[in-house]
PDB file of C-alpha atoms and ligand atoms in Angstrom:
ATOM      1  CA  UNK A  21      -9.630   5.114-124.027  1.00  0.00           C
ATOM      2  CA  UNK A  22     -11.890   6.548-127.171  1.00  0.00           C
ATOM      3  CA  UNK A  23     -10.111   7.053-130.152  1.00  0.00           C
ATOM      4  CA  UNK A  24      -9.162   9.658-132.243  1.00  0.00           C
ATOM      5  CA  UNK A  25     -12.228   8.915-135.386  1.00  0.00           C
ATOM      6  CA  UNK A  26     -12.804  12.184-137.269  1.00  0.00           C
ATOM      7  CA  UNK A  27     -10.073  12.714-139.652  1.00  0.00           C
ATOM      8  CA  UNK A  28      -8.473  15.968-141.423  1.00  0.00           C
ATOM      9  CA  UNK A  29      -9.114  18.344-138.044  1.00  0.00           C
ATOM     10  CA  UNK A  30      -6.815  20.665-137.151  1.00  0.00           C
ATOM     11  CA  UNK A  31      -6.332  22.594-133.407  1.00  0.00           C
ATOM     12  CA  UNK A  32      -6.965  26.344-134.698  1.00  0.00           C
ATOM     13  CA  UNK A  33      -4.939  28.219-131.947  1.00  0.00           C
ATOM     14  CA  UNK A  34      -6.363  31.392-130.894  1.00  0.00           C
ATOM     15  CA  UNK A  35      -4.610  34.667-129.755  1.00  0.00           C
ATOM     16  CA  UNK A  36      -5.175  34.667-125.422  1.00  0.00           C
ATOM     17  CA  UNK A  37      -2.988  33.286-124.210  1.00  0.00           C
ATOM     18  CA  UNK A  38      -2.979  31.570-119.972  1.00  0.00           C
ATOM     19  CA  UNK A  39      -1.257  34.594-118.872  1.00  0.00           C
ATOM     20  CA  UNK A  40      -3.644  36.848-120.182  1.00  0.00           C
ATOM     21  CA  UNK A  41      -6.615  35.230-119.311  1.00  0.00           C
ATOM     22  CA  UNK A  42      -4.935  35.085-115.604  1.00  0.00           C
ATOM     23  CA  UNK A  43      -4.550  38.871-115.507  1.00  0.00           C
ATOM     24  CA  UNK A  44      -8.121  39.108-116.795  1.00  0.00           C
ATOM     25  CA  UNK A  45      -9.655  37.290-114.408  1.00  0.00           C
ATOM     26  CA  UNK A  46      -7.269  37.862-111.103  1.00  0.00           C
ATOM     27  CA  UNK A  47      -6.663  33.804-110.555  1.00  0.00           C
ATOM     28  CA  UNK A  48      -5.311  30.627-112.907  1.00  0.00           C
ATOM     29  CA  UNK A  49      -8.009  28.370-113.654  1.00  0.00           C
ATOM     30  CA  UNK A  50      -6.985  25.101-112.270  1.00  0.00           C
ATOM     31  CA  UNK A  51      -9.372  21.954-111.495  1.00  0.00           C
ATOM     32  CA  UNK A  52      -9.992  19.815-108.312  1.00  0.00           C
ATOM     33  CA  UNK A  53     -10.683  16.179-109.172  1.00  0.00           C
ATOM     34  CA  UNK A  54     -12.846  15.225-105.804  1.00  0.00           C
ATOM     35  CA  UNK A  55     -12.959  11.692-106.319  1.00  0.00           C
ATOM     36  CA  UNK A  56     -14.483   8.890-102.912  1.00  0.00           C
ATOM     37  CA  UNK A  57     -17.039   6.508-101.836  1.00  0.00           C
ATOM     38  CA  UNK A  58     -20.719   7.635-102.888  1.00  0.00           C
ATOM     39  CA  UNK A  59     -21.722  10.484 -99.458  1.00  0.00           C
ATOM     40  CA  UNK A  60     -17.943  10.230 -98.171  1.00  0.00           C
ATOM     41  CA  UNK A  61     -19.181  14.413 -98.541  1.00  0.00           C
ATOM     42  CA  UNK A  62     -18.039  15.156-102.347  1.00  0.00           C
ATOM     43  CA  UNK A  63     -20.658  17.539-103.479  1.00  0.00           C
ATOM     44  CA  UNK A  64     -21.235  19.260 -99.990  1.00  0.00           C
ATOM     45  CA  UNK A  65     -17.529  20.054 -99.969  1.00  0.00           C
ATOM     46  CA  UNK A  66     -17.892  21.352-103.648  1.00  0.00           C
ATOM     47  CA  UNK A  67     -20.770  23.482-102.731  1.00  0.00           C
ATOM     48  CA  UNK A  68     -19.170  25.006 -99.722  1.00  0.00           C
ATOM     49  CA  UNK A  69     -15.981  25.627-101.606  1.00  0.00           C
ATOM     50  CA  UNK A  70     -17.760  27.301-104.688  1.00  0.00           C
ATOM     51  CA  UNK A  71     -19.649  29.368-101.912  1.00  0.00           C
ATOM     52  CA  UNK A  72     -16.144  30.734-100.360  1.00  0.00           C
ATOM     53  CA  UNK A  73     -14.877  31.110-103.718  1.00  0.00           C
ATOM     54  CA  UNK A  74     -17.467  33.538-105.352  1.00  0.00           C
ATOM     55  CA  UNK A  75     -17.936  35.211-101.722  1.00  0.00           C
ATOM     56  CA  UNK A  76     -14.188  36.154-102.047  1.00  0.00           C
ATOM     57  CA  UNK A  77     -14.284  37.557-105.421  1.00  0.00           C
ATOM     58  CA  UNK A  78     -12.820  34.490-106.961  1.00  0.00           C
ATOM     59  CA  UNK A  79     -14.958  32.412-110.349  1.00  0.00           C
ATOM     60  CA  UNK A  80     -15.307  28.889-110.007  1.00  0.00           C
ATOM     61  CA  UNK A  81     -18.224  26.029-111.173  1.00  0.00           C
ATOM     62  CA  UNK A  82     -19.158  22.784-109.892  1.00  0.00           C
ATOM     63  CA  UNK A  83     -19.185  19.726-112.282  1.00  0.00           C
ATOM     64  CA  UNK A  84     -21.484  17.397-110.252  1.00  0.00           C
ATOM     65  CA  UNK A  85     -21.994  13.405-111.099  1.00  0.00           C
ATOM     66  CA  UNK A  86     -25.628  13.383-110.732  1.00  0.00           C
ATOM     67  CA  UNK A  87     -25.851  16.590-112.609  1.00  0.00           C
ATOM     68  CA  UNK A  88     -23.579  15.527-115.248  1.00  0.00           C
ATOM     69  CA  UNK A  89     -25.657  12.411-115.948  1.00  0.00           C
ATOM     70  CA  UNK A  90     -28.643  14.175-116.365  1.00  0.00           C
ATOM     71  CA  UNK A  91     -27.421  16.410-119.242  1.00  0.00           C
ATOM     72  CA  UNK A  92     -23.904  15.397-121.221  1.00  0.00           C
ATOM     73  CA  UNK A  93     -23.870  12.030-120.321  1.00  0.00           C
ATOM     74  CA  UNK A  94     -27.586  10.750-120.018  1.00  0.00           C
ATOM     75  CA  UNK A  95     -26.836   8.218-122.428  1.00  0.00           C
ATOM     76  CA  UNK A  96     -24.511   6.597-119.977  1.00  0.00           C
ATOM     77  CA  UNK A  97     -25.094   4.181-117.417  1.00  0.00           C
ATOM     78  CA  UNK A  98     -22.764   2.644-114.839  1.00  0.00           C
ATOM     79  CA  UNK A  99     -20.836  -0.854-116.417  1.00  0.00           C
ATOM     80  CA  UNK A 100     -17.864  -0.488-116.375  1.00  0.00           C
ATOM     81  CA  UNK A 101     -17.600   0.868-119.916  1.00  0.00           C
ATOM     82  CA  UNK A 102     -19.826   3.616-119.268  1.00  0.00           C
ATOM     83  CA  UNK A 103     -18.319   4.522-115.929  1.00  0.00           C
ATOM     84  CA  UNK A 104     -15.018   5.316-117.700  1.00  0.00           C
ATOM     85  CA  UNK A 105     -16.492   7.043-121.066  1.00  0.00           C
ATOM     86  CA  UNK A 106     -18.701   8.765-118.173  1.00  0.00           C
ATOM     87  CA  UNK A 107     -15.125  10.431-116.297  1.00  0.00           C
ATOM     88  CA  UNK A 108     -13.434  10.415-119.902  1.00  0.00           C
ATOM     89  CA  UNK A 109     -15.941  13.454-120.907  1.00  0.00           C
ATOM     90  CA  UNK A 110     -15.787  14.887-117.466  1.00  0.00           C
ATOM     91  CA  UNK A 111     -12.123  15.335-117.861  1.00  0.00           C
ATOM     92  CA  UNK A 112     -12.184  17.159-120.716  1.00  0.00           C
ATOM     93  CA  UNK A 113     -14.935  19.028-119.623  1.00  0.00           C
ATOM     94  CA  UNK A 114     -13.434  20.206-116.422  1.00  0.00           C
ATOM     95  CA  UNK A 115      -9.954  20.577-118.149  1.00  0.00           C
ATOM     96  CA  UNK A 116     -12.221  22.816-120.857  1.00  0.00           C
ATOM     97  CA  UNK A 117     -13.582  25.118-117.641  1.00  0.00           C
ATOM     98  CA  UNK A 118      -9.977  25.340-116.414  1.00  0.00           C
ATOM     99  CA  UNK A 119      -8.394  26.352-119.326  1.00  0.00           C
ATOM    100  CA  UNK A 120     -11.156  29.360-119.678  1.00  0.00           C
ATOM    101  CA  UNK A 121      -9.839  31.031-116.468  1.00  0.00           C
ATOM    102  CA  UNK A 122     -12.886  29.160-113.737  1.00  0.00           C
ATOM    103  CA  UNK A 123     -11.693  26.896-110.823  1.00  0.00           C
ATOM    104  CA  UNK A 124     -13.333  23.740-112.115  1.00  0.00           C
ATOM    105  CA  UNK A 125     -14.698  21.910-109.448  1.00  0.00           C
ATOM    106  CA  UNK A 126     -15.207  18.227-110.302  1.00  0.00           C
ATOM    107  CA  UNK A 127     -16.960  16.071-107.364  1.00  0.00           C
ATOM    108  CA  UNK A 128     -17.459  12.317-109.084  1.00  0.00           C
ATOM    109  CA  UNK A 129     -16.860   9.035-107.225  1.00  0.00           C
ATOM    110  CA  UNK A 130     -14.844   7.852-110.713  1.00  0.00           C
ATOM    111  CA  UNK A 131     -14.211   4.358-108.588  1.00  0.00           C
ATOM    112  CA  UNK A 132     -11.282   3.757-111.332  1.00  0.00           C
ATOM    113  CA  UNK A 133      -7.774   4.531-110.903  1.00  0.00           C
ATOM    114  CA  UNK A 134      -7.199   4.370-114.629  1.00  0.00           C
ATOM    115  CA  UNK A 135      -9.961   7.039-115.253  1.00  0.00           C
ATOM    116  CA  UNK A 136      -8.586   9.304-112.671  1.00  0.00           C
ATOM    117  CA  UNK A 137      -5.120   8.918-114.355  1.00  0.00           C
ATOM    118  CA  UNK A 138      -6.515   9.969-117.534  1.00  0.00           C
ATOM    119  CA  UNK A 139      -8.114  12.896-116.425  1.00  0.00           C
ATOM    120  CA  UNK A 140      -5.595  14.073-114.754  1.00  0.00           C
ATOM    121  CA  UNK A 141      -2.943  13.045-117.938  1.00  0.00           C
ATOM    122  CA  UNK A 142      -4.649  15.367-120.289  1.00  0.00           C
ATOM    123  CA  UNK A 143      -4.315  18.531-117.407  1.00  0.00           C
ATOM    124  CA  UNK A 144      -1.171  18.208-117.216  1.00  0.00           C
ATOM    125  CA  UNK A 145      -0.520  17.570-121.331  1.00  0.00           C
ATOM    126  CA  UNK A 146      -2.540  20.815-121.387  1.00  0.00           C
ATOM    127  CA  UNK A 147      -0.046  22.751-118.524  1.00  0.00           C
ATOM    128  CA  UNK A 148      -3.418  23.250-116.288  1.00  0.00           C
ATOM    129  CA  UNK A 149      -3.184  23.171-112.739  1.00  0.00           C
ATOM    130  CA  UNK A 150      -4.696  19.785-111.415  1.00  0.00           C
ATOM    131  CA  UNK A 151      -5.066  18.572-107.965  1.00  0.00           C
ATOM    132  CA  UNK A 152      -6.547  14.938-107.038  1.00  0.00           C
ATOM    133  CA  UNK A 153      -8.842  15.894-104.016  1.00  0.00           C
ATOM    134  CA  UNK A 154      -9.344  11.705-101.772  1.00  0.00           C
ATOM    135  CA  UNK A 155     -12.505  12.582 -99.771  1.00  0.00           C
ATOM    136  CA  UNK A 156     -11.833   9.735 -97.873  1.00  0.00           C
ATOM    137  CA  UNK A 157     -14.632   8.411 -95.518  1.00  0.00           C
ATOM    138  CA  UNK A 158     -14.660   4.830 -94.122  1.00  0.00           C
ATOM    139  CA  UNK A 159     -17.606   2.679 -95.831  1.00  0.00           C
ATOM    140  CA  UNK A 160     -19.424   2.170 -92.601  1.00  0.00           C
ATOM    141  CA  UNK A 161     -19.519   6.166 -92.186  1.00  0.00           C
ATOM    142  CA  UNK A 162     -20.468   6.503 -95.554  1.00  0.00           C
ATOM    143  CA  UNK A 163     -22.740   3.933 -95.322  1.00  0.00           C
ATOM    144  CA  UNK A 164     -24.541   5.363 -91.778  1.00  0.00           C
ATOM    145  CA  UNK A 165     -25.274   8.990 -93.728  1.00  0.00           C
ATOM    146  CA  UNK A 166     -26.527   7.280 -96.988  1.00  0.00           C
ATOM    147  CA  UNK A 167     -28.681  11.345 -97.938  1.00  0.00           C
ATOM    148  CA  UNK A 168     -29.825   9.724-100.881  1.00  0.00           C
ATOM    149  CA  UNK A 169     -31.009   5.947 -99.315  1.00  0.00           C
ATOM    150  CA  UNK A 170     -28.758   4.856-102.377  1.00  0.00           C
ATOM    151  CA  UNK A 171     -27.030   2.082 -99.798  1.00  0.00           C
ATOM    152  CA  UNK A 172     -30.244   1.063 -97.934  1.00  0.00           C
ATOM    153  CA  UNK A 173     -31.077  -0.362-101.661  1.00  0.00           C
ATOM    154  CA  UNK A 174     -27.661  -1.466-102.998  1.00  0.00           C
ATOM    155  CA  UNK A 175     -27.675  -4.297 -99.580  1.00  0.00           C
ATOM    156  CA  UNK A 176     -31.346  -4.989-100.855  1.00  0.00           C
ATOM    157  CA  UNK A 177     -30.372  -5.483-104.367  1.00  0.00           C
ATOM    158  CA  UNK A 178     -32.049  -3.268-105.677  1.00  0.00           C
ATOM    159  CA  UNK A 179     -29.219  -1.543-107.223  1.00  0.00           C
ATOM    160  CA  UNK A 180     -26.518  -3.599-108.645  1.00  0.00           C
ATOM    161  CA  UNK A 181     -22.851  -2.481-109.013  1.00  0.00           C
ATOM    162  CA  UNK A 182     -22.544   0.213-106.700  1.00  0.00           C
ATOM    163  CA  UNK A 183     -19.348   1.268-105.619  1.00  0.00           C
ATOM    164  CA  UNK A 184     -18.242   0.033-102.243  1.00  0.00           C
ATOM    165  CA  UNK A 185     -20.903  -2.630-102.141  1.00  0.00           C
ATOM    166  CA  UNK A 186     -20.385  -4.919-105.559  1.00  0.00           C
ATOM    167  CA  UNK A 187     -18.436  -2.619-107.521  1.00  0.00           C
ATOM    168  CA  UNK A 188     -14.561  -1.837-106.499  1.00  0.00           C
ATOM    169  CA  UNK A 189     -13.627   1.521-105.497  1.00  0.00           C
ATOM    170  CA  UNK A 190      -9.829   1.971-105.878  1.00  0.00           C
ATOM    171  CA  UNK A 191      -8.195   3.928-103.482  1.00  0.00           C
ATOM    172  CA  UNK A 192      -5.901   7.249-105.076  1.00  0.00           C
ATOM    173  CA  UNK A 193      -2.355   6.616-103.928  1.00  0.00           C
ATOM    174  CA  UNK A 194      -0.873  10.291-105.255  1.00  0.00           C
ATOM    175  CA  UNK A 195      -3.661  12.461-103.810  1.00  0.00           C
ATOM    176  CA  UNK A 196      -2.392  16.180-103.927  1.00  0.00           C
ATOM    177  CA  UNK A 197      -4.821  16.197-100.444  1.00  0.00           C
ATOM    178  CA  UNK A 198      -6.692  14.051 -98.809  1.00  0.00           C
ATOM    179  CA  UNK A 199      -9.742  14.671 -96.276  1.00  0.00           C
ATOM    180  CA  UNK A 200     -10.879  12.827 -93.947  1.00  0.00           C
ATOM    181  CA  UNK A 201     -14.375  13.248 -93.787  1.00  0.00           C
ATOM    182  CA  UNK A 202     -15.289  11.328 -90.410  1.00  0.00           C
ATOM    183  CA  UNK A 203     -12.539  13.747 -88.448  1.00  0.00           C
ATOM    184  CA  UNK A 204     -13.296  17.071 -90.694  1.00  0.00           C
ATOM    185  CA  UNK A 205     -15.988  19.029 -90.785  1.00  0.00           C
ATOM    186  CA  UNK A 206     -17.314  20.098 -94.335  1.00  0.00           C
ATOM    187  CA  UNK A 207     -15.554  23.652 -93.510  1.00  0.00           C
ATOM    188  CA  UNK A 208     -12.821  23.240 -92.623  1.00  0.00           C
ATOM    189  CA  UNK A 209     -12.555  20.583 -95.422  1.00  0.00           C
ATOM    190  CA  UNK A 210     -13.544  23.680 -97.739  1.00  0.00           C
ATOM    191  CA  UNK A 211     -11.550  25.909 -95.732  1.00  0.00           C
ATOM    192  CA  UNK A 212      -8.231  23.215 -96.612  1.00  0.00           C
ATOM    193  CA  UNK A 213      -9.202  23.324-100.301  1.00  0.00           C
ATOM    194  CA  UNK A 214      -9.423  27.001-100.227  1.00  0.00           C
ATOM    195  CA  UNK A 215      -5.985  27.168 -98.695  1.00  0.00           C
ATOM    196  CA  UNK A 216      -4.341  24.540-100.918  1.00  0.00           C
ATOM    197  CA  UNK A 217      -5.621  26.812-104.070  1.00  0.00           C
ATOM    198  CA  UNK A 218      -3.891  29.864-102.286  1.00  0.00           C
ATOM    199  CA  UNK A 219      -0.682  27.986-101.559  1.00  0.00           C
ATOM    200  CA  UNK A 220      -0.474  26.796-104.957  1.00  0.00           C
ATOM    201  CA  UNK A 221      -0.926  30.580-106.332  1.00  0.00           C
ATOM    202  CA  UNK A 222      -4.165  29.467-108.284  1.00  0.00           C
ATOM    203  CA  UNK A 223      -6.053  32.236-105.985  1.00  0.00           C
TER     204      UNK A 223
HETATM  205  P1  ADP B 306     -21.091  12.583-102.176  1.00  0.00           P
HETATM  206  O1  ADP B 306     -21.159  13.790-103.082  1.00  0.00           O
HETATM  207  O2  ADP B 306     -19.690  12.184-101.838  1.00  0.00           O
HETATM  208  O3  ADP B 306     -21.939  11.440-102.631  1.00  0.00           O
HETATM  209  P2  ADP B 306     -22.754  14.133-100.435  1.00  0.00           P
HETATM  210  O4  ADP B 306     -22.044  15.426-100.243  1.00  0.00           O
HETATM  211  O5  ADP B 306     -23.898  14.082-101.402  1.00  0.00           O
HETATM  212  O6  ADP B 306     -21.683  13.001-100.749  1.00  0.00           O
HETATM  213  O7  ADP B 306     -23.332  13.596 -99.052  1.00  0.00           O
HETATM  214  C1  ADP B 306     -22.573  13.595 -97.874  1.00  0.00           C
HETATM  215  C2  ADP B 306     -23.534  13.679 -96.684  1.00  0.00           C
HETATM  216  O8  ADP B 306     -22.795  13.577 -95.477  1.00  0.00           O
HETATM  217  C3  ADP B 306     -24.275  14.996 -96.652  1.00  0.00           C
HETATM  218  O9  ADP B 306     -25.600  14.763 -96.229  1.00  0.00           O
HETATM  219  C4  ADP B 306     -23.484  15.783 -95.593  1.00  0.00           C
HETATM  220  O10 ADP B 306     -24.270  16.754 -94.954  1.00  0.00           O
HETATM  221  C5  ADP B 306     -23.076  14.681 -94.638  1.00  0.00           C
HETATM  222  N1  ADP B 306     -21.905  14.953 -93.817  1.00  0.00           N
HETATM  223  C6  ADP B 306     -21.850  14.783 -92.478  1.00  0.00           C
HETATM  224  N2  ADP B 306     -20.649  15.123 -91.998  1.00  0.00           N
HETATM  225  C7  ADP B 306     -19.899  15.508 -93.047  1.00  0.00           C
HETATM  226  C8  ADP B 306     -18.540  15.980 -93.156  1.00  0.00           C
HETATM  227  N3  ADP B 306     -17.767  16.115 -92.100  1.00  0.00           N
HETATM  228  N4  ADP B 306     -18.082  16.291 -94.394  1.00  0.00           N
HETATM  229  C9  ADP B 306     -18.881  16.140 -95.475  1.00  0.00           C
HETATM  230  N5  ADP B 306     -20.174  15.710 -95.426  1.00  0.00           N
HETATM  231  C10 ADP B 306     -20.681  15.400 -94.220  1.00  0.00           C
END
């Protein structure tokens, strides 16, 4: 994990405190970590959620992989290196979103346990709401849908290191929810997101 390099900084606390930014915005912020196999349904679930969300009064914003790795982290590509500096700055930026007030909604495969771990590590350091989201879909599902043709050219080689195929994807194993993708439909795995938030009193 990066290092601590610039030296003589100091955390300059501000006034607002969680509980006032709570009242000021009618919810906690809080982030879900969506984390599964490249089209197991991440970002439509993300979408439909943030839809529900805003429709019901509530502020929330997607972090998307794709997205991400055209802006922040363009300089990043996916080794194994760069996979984890890649969910390293996605942590903090979705921990960053949560700690303003917004339901940060973070759809990434991040393949690694470890990564996961930290992201969730500096949440919780922070007393932020975090919930590890396992859209779980069975490769061959995942692998039928393929949106983006991304599979079609990992089995022709023409993509190397792609998660499920030649690069590991490691499995959460202390999910706050999983949802099963194959058996769900995208609302009501939006709809068991939404409710999750509401039983937790983020929303
Ligand atoms: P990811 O973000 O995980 O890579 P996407 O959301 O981009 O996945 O793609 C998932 C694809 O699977 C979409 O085309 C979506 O419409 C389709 N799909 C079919 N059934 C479902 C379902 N029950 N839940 C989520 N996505 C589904």
């Amino acid at each position: 994990m990066a290092e601590q390099v610039a030296t003589n900084v100091h955390w300059h606390e501000g006034e607002i405190t969680p509980e006032m930014r709570a009242e000021n915005m009618g919810q906690r912020g809080a982030t879900l970590w969506l984390t599964g196999l490249s089209a197991s349904g991440k970002s439509t679930i993300a979408v439909e959620l943030e839809r529900m969300l805003l429709a019901n009064g509530k502020h929330a914003y997607r972090l998307d992989g794709d997205n991400i790795r055209m802006g922040l982290n363009k300089n990043l590509g996916f080794s194994a290196e760069d996979r984890t500096e890649n969910i390293r700055r996605i942590g903090e930026v979705t921990k960053l979103f949560a700690d303003s007030g917004m339901i940060s909604i973070a759809s990434f495969i991040s393949p690694y346990r470890v990564d996961r771990d930290h992201a969730r590590e500096i949440h919780v350091e922070s007393k932020i709401p975090y919930f590890e989201v396992y859209v779980e879909c069975p490769l061959e599902e995942a692998e039928k849908r393929d949106p983006k043709g991304l599979y079609k050219k990992a089995r022709a080689g023409e993509i190397k290191g792609f998660t499920g195929i030649d690069d590991p994807y490691e499995e959460p194993e202390s999910a706050e929810i999983v949802l099963k993708t194959h058996e769900m439909t995208i609302q009501e795995s939006a709809q068991a997101l939404y409710k999750l938030l509401e039983d937790n009193g983020i929303i």
